[in-house]
């Protein structure tokens, strides 16, 4: 048995109390890839809006939230790398939209995040593959969450 097998065998099946949260990195580097964790629509520790798009949150507000989420992703990357110069390419962007039944414009919400990545990294390096998904709810009541994967320049430290 290796160490991981032994730790799994020793791990309790009880997930612990709901208030106990595991340590999750805001960004994680693996070789030439940097993955930024999902970021909600918060600024200065406060959500820009709460609820589901199409019910509690308008499309315009949701787009502002998506832009803020993307800004928070970029800030996490900047903190991890000490700047943005090491980014060669935005590879993928995932946008989750807390959606009311019948709301089908998740792609329009996601466009606001895409726009910011393109503004910051340029038309070429900012161009990415993307998924926009509607979900019933998101952490903390945020109407939008954005996650992204970046390719780093070969010479990046």
CSV table of N, CA and C in Angstrom, one decimal:
chain,number,residue,atom,x,y,z
A,1,UNK,N,0.8,-1.2,0.0
A,1,UNK,CA,0.0,0.0,0.0
A,1,UNK,C,0.9,1.3,0.0
A,2,UNK,N,0.6,2.2,-0.9
A,2,UNK,CA,1.3,3.5,-0.8
A,2,UNK,C,0.7,4.4,0.2
A,3,UNK,N,1.3,5.6,0.3
A,3,UNK,CA,0.9,6.6,1.3
A,3,UNK,C,-0.6,7.0,1.1
A,4,UNK,N,-1.0,7.2,-0.1
A,4,UNK,CA,-2.3,7.7,-0.4
A,4,UNK,C,-3.3,6.6,-0.1
A,5,UNK,N,-3.0,5.3,-0.4
A,5,UNK,CA,-3.8,4.2,-0.1
A,5,UNK,C,-4.0,4.1,1.4
A,6,UNK,N,-3.0,4.3,2.2
A,6,UNK,CA,-3.0,4.2,3.6
A,6,UNK,C,-3.9,5.3,4.2
A,7,UNK,N,-3.7,6.5,3.7
A,7,UNK,CA,-4.5,7.7,4.1
A,7,UNK,C,-6.0,7.5,3.8
A,8,UNK,N,-6.3,6.9,2.7
A,8,UNK,CA,-7.7,6.7,2.3
A,8,UNK,C,-8.3,5.6,3.2
A,9,UNK,N,-7.5,4.6,3.5
A,9,UNK,CA,-8.0,3.5,4.4
A,9,UNK,C,-8.3,4.1,5.8
A,10,UNK,N,-7.4,5.0,6.2
A,10,UNK,CA,-7.6,5.6,7.6
A,10,UNK,C,-8.6,6.7,7.6
A,11,UNK,N,-9.0,7.3,6.5
A,11,UNK,CA,-9.9,8.4,6.5
A,11,UNK,C,-11.3,8.0,7.0
A,12,UNK,N,-11.9,8.9,7.8
A,12,UNK,CA,-13.2,8.7,8.3
A,12,UNK,C,-14.2,9.0,7.1
A,13,UNK,N,-15.3,8.2,7.1
A,13,UNK,CA,-16.4,8.5,6.1
A,13,UNK,C,-17.2,9.7,6.5
A,14,UNK,N,-17.2,10.2,7.7
A,14,UNK,CA,-17.9,11.3,8.2
A,14,UNK,C,-17.3,12.6,7.5
A,15,UNK,N,-18.1,13.4,6.8
A,15,UNK,CA,-17.5,14.5,6.1
A,15,UNK,C,-17.2,15.7,7.0
A,16,UNK,N,-17.6,15.6,8.3
A,16,UNK,CA,-17.4,16.7,9.2
A,16,UNK,C,-18.6,17.7,9.2
A,17,UNK,N,-18.5,18.6,10.1
A,17,UNK,CA,-19.6,19.6,10.2
A,17,UNK,C,-19.6,20.5,9.0
A,18,UNK,N,-20.7,21.1,8.7
A,18,UNK,CA,-20.9,21.9,7.5
A,18,UNK,C,-20.0,23.2,7.6
A,19,UNK,N,-19.7,23.6,8.8
A,19,UNK,CA,-18.8,24.8,8.9
A,19,UNK,C,-17.4,24.6,8.7
A,20,UNK,N,-17.0,23.3,8.7
A,20,UNK,CA,-15.5,23.0,8.5
A,20,UNK,C,-15.3,22.9,7.0
A,21,UNK,N,-14.4,23.8,6.5
A,21,UNK,CA,-14.1,23.8,5.1
A,21,UNK,C,-12.7,23.4,4.8
A,22,UNK,N,-12.4,22.6,3.8
A,22,UNK,CA,-11.1,22.3,3.4
A,22,UNK,C,-10.3,23.5,2.9
A,23,UNK,N,-9.0,23.5,2.9
A,23,UNK,CA,-8.2,24.5,2.3
A,23,UNK,C,-8.2,24.3,0.8
A,24,UNK,N,-8.6,25.3,0.1
A,24,UNK,CA,-8.6,25.3,-1.4
A,24,UNK,C,-7.8,26.5,-1.9
A,25,UNK,N,-6.9,26.3,-2.8
A,25,UNK,CA,-6.1,27.3,-3.3
A,25,UNK,C,-6.9,28.2,-4.3
A,26,UNK,N,-6.7,29.5,-4.3
A,26,UNK,CA,-7.3,30.4,-5.3
A,26,UNK,C,-6.8,30.1,-6.7
A,27,UNK,N,-5.6,29.7,-6.8
A,27,UNK,CA,-5.0,29.3,-8.1
A,27,UNK,C,-3.9,28.2,-7.8
A,28,UNK,N,-3.8,27.3,-8.7
A,28,UNK,CA,-2.9,26.1,-8.6
A,28,UNK,C,-2.2,25.9,-9.9
A,29,UNK,N,-0.8,25.9,-9.7
A,29,UNK,CA,0.0,25.7,-10.9
A,29,UNK,C,0.5,24.3,-11.0
A,30,UNK,N,0.5,23.8,-12.3
A,30,UNK,CA,1.1,22.5,-12.6
A,30,UNK,C,1.8,22.6,-13.9
A,31,UNK,N,3.1,22.8,-13.8
A,31,UNK,CA,4.0,22.9,-15.0
A,31,UNK,C,3.6,24.2,-15.7
A,32,UNK,N,3.2,24.2,-16.9
A,32,UNK,CA,2.9,25.3,-17.7
A,32,UNK,C,1.4,25.7,-17.7
A,33,UNK,N,0.7,25.1,-16.7
A,33,UNK,CA,-0.8,25.3,-16.6
A,33,UNK,C,-1.1,25.9,-15.3
A,34,UNK,N,-1.9,26.9,-15.3
A,34,UNK,CA,-2.4,27.5,-14.0
A,34,UNK,C,-3.9,27.5,-14.0
A,35,UNK,N,-4.5,26.9,-13.0
A,35,UNK,CA,-5.9,26.7,-12.9
A,35,UNK,C,-6.4,27.7,-11.7
A,36,UNK,N,-7.3,28.6,-12.1
A,36,UNK,CA,-7.8,29.5,-11.0
A,36,UNK,C,-9.2,28.9,-10.6
A,37,UNK,N,-9.3,28.8,-9.3
A,37,UNK,CA,-10.6,28.3,-8.7
A,37,UNK,C,-11.7,29.2,-9.0
A,38,UNK,N,-12.9,28.6,-9.0
A,38,UNK,CA,-14.1,29.4,-9.2
A,38,UNK,C,-14.2,30.6,-8.3
A,39,UNK,N,-14.6,31.7,-8.8
A,39,UNK,CA,-14.8,33.0,-8.1
A,39,UNK,C,-16.2,33.5,-8.2
A,40,UNK,N,-16.8,33.9,-7.1
A,40,UNK,CA,-18.1,34.4,-7.1
A,40,UNK,C,-18.1,35.9,-7.4
A,41,UNK,N,-19.3,36.5,-7.5
A,41,UNK,CA,-19.5,37.9,-7.8
A,41,UNK,C,-19.4,38.8,-6.6
A,42,UNK,N,-18.2,38.8,-6.0
A,42,UNK,CA,-18.0,39.6,-4.8
A,42,UNK,C,-17.0,40.7,-5.0
A,43,UNK,N,-17.2,41.8,-4.4
A,43,UNK,CA,-16.3,43.0,-4.4
A,43,UNK,C,-16.2,43.5,-3.0
A,44,UNK,N,-15.0,43.7,-2.5
A,44,UNK,CA,-14.8,44.1,-1.1
A,44,UNK,C,-15.6,43.3,-0.1
A,45,UNK,N,-15.6,42.0,-0.4
A,45,UNK,CA,-16.2,41.0,0.6
A,45,UNK,C,-17.7,41.0,0.5
A,46,UNK,N,-18.3,41.6,-0.4
A,46,UNK,CA,-19.8,41.7,-0.5
A,46,UNK,C,-20.2,41.3,-1.9
A,47,UNK,N,-21.3,40.4,-2.0
A,47,UNK,CA,-21.8,40.0,-3.3
A,47,UNK,C,-22.4,41.2,-4.0
A,48,UNK,N,-22.3,41.3,-5.3
A,48,UNK,CA,-22.9,42.4,-6.1
A,48,UNK,C,-24.4,42.2,-6.1
A,49,UNK,N,-24.8,40.9,-6.1
A,49,UNK,CA,-26.2,40.5,-6.2
A,49,UNK,C,-26.4,39.1,-5.6
A,50,UNK,N,-27.6,38.8,-5.3
A,50,UNK,CA,-27.9,37.4,-4.8
A,50,UNK,C,-29.1,36.9,-5.5
A,51,UNK,N,-29.1,35.6,-5.7
A,51,UNK,CA,-30.3,34.9,-6.2
A,51,UNK,C,-30.1,34.4,-7.6
A,52,UNK,N,-31.2,34.1,-8.3
A,52,UNK,CA,-31.2,33.4,-9.6
A,52,UNK,C,-31.5,34.4,-10.7
A,53,UNK,N,-30.8,34.3,-11.8
A,53,UNK,CA,-31.0,35.1,-12.9
A,53,UNK,C,-32.3,34.8,-13.6
A,54,UNK,N,-33.1,35.8,-13.9
A,54,UNK,CA,-34.4,35.5,-14.4
A,54,UNK,C,-35.5,35.6,-13.4
A,55,UNK,N,-35.1,35.6,-12.1
A,55,UNK,CA,-36.0,35.7,-11.0
A,55,UNK,C,-35.6,37.0,-10.2
A,56,UNK,N,-34.6,36.8,-9.4
A,56,UNK,CA,-34.1,37.9,-8.5
A,56,UNK,C,-33.1,38.8,-9.1
A,57,UNK,N,-32.5,38.4,-10.2
A,57,UNK,CA,-31.4,39.1,-10.8
A,57,UNK,C,-31.6,39.3,-12.3
A,58,UNK,N,-31.5,40.5,-12.7
A,58,UNK,CA,-31.7,40.9,-14.1
A,58,UNK,C,-30.5,40.4,-15.0
A,59,UNK,N,-30.7,40.3,-16.3
A,59,UNK,CA,-29.6,39.9,-17.2
A,59,UNK,C,-28.5,40.9,-17.1
A,60,UNK,N,-28.8,42.2,-17.1
A,60,UNK,CA,-27.7,43.2,-17.0
A,60,UNK,C,-26.9,43.1,-15.7
A,61,UNK,N,-27.6,42.9,-14.6
A,61,UNK,CA,-26.9,42.7,-13.3
A,61,UNK,C,-26.1,41.4,-13.3
A,62,UNK,N,-26.6,40.4,-13.9
A,62,UNK,CA,-25.8,39.1,-14.0
A,62,UNK,C,-24.6,39.3,-14.9
A,63,UNK,N,-24.7,40.1,-15.9
A,63,UNK,CA,-23.5,40.4,-16.7
A,63,UNK,C,-22.4,41.2,-15.9
A,64,UNK,N,-22.9,42.1,-15.1
A,64,UNK,CA,-22.0,42.8,-14.2
A,64,UNK,C,-21.3,41.8,-13.2
A,65,UNK,N,-22.1,40.9,-12.7
A,65,UNK,CA,-21.6,39.9,-11.8
A,65,UNK,C,-20.5,39.0,-12.5
A,66,UNK,N,-20.8,38.6,-13.8
A,66,UNK,CA,-19.9,37.8,-14.5
A,66,UNK,C,-18.5,38.5,-14.7
A,67,UNK,N,-18.6,39.8,-15.0
A,67,UNK,CA,-17.4,40.6,-15.2
A,67,UNK,C,-16.6,40.7,-13.9
A,68,UNK,N,-17.3,40.8,-12.7
A,68,UNK,CA,-16.7,40.9,-11.5
A,68,UNK,C,-16.0,39.5,-11.1
A,69,UNK,N,-16.7,38.4,-11.4
A,69,UNK,CA,-16.2,37.1,-11.2
A,69,UNK,C,-14.9,36.9,-12.0
A,70,UNK,N,-14.9,37.3,-13.3
A,70,UNK,CA,-13.7,37.3,-14.1
A,70,UNK,C,-12.6,38.1,-13.5
A,71,UNK,N,-12.9,39.3,-13.0
A,71,UNK,CA,-11.9,40.2,-12.4
A,71,UNK,C,-11.3,39.5,-11.2
A,72,UNK,N,-12.1,38.8,-10.4
A,72,UNK,CA,-11.6,38.1,-9.2
A,72,UNK,C,-10.7,36.9,-9.6
A,73,UNK,N,-11.1,36.2,-10.7
A,73,UNK,CA,-10.2,35.2,-11.3
A,73,UNK,C,-8.8,35.8,-11.6
A,74,UNK,N,-8.8,36.9,-12.3
A,74,UNK,CA,-7.6,37.5,-12.8
A,74,UNK,C,-6.8,38.0,-11.6
A,75,UNK,N,-7.5,38.5,-10.5
A,75,UNK,CA,-6.8,38.9,-9.3
A,75,UNK,C,-6.1,37.7,-8.6
A,76,UNK,N,-6.8,36.5,-8.6
A,76,UNK,CA,-6.2,35.3,-8.0
A,76,UNK,C,-5.0,34.9,-8.8
A,77,UNK,N,-5.0,35.0,-10.1
A,77,UNK,CA,-3.9,34.7,-10.9
A,77,UNK,C,-2.7,35.6,-10.7
A,78,UNK,N,-3.1,36.9,-10.6
A,78,UNK,CA,-2.1,37.9,-10.4
A,78,UNK,C,-1.4,37.7,-9.0
A,79,UNK,N,-2.2,37.4,-8.0
A,79,UNK,CA,-1.6,37.1,-6.7
A,79,UNK,C,-0.7,35.9,-6.7
A,80,UNK,N,-1.1,34.9,-7.4
A,80,UNK,CA,-0.3,33.6,-7.5
A,80,UNK,C,1.0,33.8,-8.2
A,81,UNK,N,1.0,34.6,-9.3
A,81,UNK,CA,2.2,34.8,-10.2
A,81,UNK,C,3.0,36.1,-9.9
A,82,UNK,N,2.4,37.0,-9.2
A,82,UNK,CA,3.0,38.2,-8.9
A,82,UNK,C,2.9,39.2,-10.0
A,83,UNK,N,2.0,38.9,-11.0
A,83,UNK,CA,1.7,39.8,-12.2
A,83,UNK,C,1.1,38.9,-13.2
A,84,UNK,N,0.8,39.5,-14.4
A,84,UNK,CA,0.1,38.8,-15.4
A,84,UNK,C,1.0,38.5,-16.6
A,85,UNK,N,2.3,38.9,-16.6
A,85,UNK,CA,3.2,38.8,-17.7
A,85,UNK,C,3.5,37.4,-18.1
A,86,UNK,N,3.3,36.4,-17.2
A,86,UNK,CA,3.6,35.0,-17.4
A,86,UNK,C,2.5,34.3,-18.2
A,87,UNK,N,1.4,35.0,-18.3
A,87,UNK,CA,0.2,34.3,-19.0
A,87,UNK,C,0.5,34.4,-20.5
A,88,UNK,N,0.5,33.2,-21.2
A,88,UNK,CA,0.6,33.1,-22.6
A,88,UNK,C,-0.8,33.1,-23.3
A,89,UNK,N,-1.7,32.3,-22.6
A,89,UNK,CA,-3.0,32.1,-23.2
A,89,UNK,C,-4.1,31.8,-22.2
A,90,UNK,N,-5.2,32.4,-22.3
A,90,UNK,CA,-6.4,31.9,-21.5
A,90,UNK,C,-6.9,30.7,-22.3
A,91,UNK,N,-6.9,29.6,-21.7
A,91,UNK,CA,-7.3,28.3,-22.4
A,91,UNK,C,-8.8,28.1,-22.3
A,92,UNK,N,-9.3,28.0,-21.1
A,92,UNK,CA,-10.7,27.7,-20.9
A,92,UNK,C,-11.3,28.6,-19.9
A,93,UNK,N,-12.6,28.8,-20.0
A,93,UNK,CA,-13.4,29.6,-19.0
A,93,UNK,C,-14.7,28.8,-18.8
A,94,UNK,N,-15.0,28.6,-17.6
A,94,UNK,CA,-16.3,28.0,-17.2
A,94,UNK,C,-17.1,29.0,-16.5
A,95,UNK,N,-18.4,29.2,-16.9
A,95,UNK,CA,-19.3,30.2,-16.2
A,95,UNK,C,-20.5,29.4,-15.8
A,96,UNK,N,-20.8,29.5,-14.5
A,96,UNK,CA,-22.0,28.9,-14.0
A,96,UNK,C,-22.9,30.0,-13.6
A,97,UNK,N,-24.2,29.9,-14.0
A,97,UNK,CA,-25.2,30.9,-13.8
A,97,UNK,C,-26.4,30.3,-13.0
A,98,UNK,N,-26.6,30.8,-11.8
A,98,UNK,CA,-27.8,30.4,-11.0
A,98,UNK,C,-29.0,30.9,-11.8
A,99,UNK,N,-29.8,29.9,-12.4
A,99,UNK,CA,-30.8,30.3,-13.3
A,99,UNK,C,-32.2,29.9,-12.8
A,100,UNK,N,-33.1,30.8,-13.0
A,100,UNK,CA,-34.5,30.6,-12.8
A,100,UNK,C,-35.0,29.6,-13.9
A,101,UNK,N,-36.0,28.8,-13.6
A,101,UNK,CA,-36.6,27.9,-14.6
A,101,UNK,C,-37.0,28.7,-15.8
A,102,UNK,N,-36.6,28.2,-17.0
A,102,UNK,CA,-36.9,28.9,-18.2
A,102,UNK,C,-35.8,29.9,-18.7
A,103,UNK,N,-34.9,30.3,-17.8
A,103,UNK,CA,-33.8,31.2,-18.2
A,103,UNK,C,-32.9,30.5,-19.2
A,104,UNK,N,-32.7,31.0,-20.4
A,104,UNK,CA,-31.8,30.3,-21.3
A,104,UNK,C,-30.7,31.2,-21.9
A,105,UNK,N,-30.4,32.3,-21.3
A,105,UNK,CA,-29.4,33.2,-21.8
A,105,UNK,C,-28.1,33.2,-21.0
A,106,UNK,N,-27.7,32.0,-20.6
A,106,UNK,CA,-26.5,31.8,-19.8
A,106,UNK,C,-25.3,32.3,-20.7
A,107,UNK,N,-25.4,32.1,-22.0
A,107,UNK,CA,-24.3,32.5,-22.9
A,107,UNK,C,-24.1,34.0,-22.9
A,108,UNK,N,-25.2,34.7,-22.7
A,108,UNK,CA,-25.1,36.2,-22.7
A,108,UNK,C,-24.5,36.7,-21.4
A,109,UNK,N,-24.7,36.0,-20.3
A,109,UNK,CA,-24.1,36.3,-19.1
A,109,UNK,C,-22.6,36.0,-19.2
A,110,UNK,N,-22.3,34.9,-19.7
A,110,UNK,CA,-20.9,34.5,-19.9
A,110,UNK,C,-20.1,35.4,-20.8
A,111,UNK,N,-20.8,36.0,-21.8
A,111,UNK,CA,-20.1,36.9,-22.7
A,111,UNK,C,-19.4,38.1,-22.0
A,112,UNK,N,-19.9,38.5,-20.8
A,112,UNK,CA,-19.3,39.6,-20.1
A,112,UNK,C,-18.0,39.2,-19.5
A,113,UNK,N,-17.9,37.9,-19.0
A,113,UNK,CA,-16.6,37.4,-18.5
A,113,UNK,C,-15.6,37.3,-19.7
A,114,UNK,N,-16.1,36.7,-20.8
A,114,UNK,CA,-15.2,36.6,-22.0
A,114,UNK,C,-14.7,38.0,-22.4
A,115,UNK,N,-15.5,39.0,-22.4
A,115,UNK,CA,-15.1,40.3,-22.8
A,115,UNK,C,-14.0,40.8,-21.9
A,116,UNK,N,-14.1,40.6,-20.6
A,116,UNK,CA,-13.0,41.1,-19.7
A,116,UNK,C,-11.7,40.3,-20.0
A,117,UNK,N,-11.7,39.0,-20.1
A,117,UNK,CA,-10.5,38.3,-20.5
A,117,UNK,C,-9.9,38.8,-21.7
A,118,UNK,N,-10.7,39.1,-22.7
A,118,UNK,CA,-10.2,39.6,-24.0
A,118,UNK,C,-9.6,41.0,-23.8
A,119,UNK,N,-10.3,41.9,-23.0
A,119,UNK,CA,-9.8,43.2,-22.8
A,119,UNK,C,-8.4,43.2,-22.1
A,120,UNK,N,-8.3,42.3,-21.1
A,120,UNK,CA,-7.0,42.2,-20.3
A,120,UNK,C,-5.9,41.6,-21.1
A,121,UNK,N,-6.2,40.4,-21.8
A,121,UNK,CA,-5.1,39.6,-22.4
A,121,UNK,C,-5.0,39.8,-23.9
A,122,UNK,N,-5.9,40.6,-24.5
A,122,UNK,CA,-5.8,40.8,-25.9
A,122,UNK,C,-6.7,39.8,-26.7
A,123,UNK,N,-6.9,40.2,-28.0
A,123,UNK,CA,-7.7,39.3,-28.8
A,123,UNK,C,-7.2,37.9,-29.0
A,124,UNK,N,-5.9,37.8,-29.1
A,124,UNK,CA,-5.3,36.5,-29.4
A,124,UNK,C,-5.2,35.7,-28.1
A,125,UNK,N,-4.4,36.2,-27.1
A,125,UNK,CA,-4.2,35.5,-25.9
A,125,UNK,C,-5.4,35.3,-25.0
A,126,UNK,N,-6.4,36.2,-25.2
A,126,UNK,CA,-7.6,36.2,-24.4
A,126,UNK,C,-8.7,35.3,-25.0
A,127,UNK,N,-8.5,34.9,-26.2
A,127,UNK,CA,-9.5,34.0,-26.9
A,127,UNK,C,-9.4,32.6,-26.3
A,128,UNK,N,-10.5,32.1,-25.9
A,128,UNK,CA,-10.6,30.8,-25.1
A,128,UNK,C,-11.8,30.0,-25.5
A,129,UNK,N,-11.7,28.7,-25.1
A,129,UNK,CA,-12.8,27.8,-25.2
A,129,UNK,C,-13.7,28.1,-23.9
A,130,UNK,N,-15.0,27.9,-24.0
A,130,UNK,CA,-15.9,28.3,-22.9
A,130,UNK,C,-17.1,27.4,-22.8
A,131,UNK,N,-17.5,27.3,-21.6
A,131,UNK,CA,-18.8,26.6,-21.3
A,131,UNK,C,-19.6,27.5,-20.4
A,132,UNK,N,-20.9,27.7,-20.7
A,132,UNK,CA,-21.8,28.5,-19.9
A,132,UNK,C,-22.9,27.5,-19.4
A,133,UNK,N,-23.1,27.3,-18.1
A,133,UNK,CA,-24.1,26.4,-17.6
A,133,UNK,C,-25.0,27.0,-16.7
A,134,UNK,N,-26.3,26.6,-16.8
A,134,UNK,CA,-27.3,27.1,-15.8
A,134,UNK,C,-27.4,26.0,-14.7
A,135,UNK,N,-27.4,26.5,-13.5
A,135,UNK,CA,-27.6,25.7,-12.3
A,135,UNK,C,-28.6,26.3,-11.4
A,136,UNK,N,-29.1,25.4,-10.4
A,136,UNK,CA,-30.1,25.9,-9.5
A,136,UNK,C,-29.6,26.9,-8.5
A,137,UNK,N,-28.4,26.7,-8.0
A,137,UNK,CA,-27.9,27.6,-7.0
A,137,UNK,C,-26.4,27.6,-7.0
A,138,UNK,N,-25.7,28.6,-6.5
A,138,UNK,CA,-24.3,28.7,-6.4
A,138,UNK,C,-23.9,29.1,-5.0
A,139,UNK,N,-22.6,28.8,-4.6
A,139,UNK,CA,-22.2,29.1,-3.2
A,139,UNK,C,-22.4,30.6,-2.8
A,140,UNK,N,-22.8,30.8,-1.6
A,140,UNK,CA,-23.1,32.0,-1.0
A,140,UNK,C,-24.3,32.8,-1.6
A,141,UNK,N,-25.0,32.2,-2.5
A,141,UNK,CA,-26.1,32.9,-3.2
A,141,UNK,C,-25.7,33.7,-4.4
A,142,UNK,N,-24.4,33.6,-4.8
A,142,UNK,CA,-23.9,34.4,-5.9
A,142,UNK,C,-24.7,33.9,-7.2
A,143,UNK,N,-25.1,34.9,-8.0
A,143,UNK,CA,-25.8,34.5,-9.2
A,143,UNK,C,-24.9,33.9,-10.3
A,144,UNK,N,-23.5,34.2,-10.2
A,144,UNK,CA,-22.6,33.7,-11.2
A,144,UNK,C,-21.3,33.3,-10.5
A,145,UNK,N,-20.6,32.3,-11.1
A,145,UNK,CA,-19.3,31.9,-10.7
A,145,UNK,C,-18.5,31.6,-11.9
A,146,UNK,N,-17.2,32.0,-11.9
A,146,UNK,CA,-16.3,31.8,-13.1
A,146,UNK,C,-15.0,31.2,-12.6
A,147,UNK,N,-14.6,30.2,-13.4
A,147,UNK,CA,-13.3,29.5,-13.2
A,147,UNK,C,-12.6,29.5,-14.6
A,148,UNK,N,-11.2,29.5,-14.5
A,148,UNK,CA,-10.5,29.6,-15.8
A,148,UNK,C,-9.2,28.8,-15.7
A,149,UNK,N,-8.7,28.4,-16.8
A,149,UNK,CA,-7.4,27.7,-16.9
A,149,UNK,C,-6.5,28.5,-17.9
A,150,UNK,N,-5.3,28.7,-17.5
A,150,UNK,CA,-4.3,29.5,-18.3
A,150,UNK,C,-3.1,28.7,-18.7
A,151,UNK,N,-2.5,29.0,-19.8
A,151,UNK,CA,-1.2,28.4,-20.2
A,151,UNK,C,-0.2,29.5,-19.9
A,152,UNK,N,0.9,29.1,-19.3
A,152,UNK,CA,2.0,30.0,-19.0
A,152,UNK,C,3.1,30.0,-20.0
A,153,UNK,N,3.8,31.1,-20.2
A,153,UNK,CA,4.9,31.2,-21.1
A,153,UNK,C,6.0,30.2,-20.7
A,154,UNK,N,6.7,29.6,-21.7
A,154,UNK,CA,7.7,28.7,-21.3
A,154,UNK,C,8.8,29.2,-20.4
A,155,UNK,N,9.1,30.5,-20.5
A,155,UNK,CA,10.1,31.1,-19.6
A,155,UNK,C,9.6,31.5,-18.3
A,156,UNK,N,8.3,31.3,-18.0
A,156,UNK,CA,7.7,31.7,-16.7
A,156,UNK,C,8.4,31.0,-15.6
A,157,UNK,N,8.7,31.8,-14.5
A,157,UNK,CA,9.4,31.2,-13.3
A,157,UNK,C,8.4,30.2,-12.6
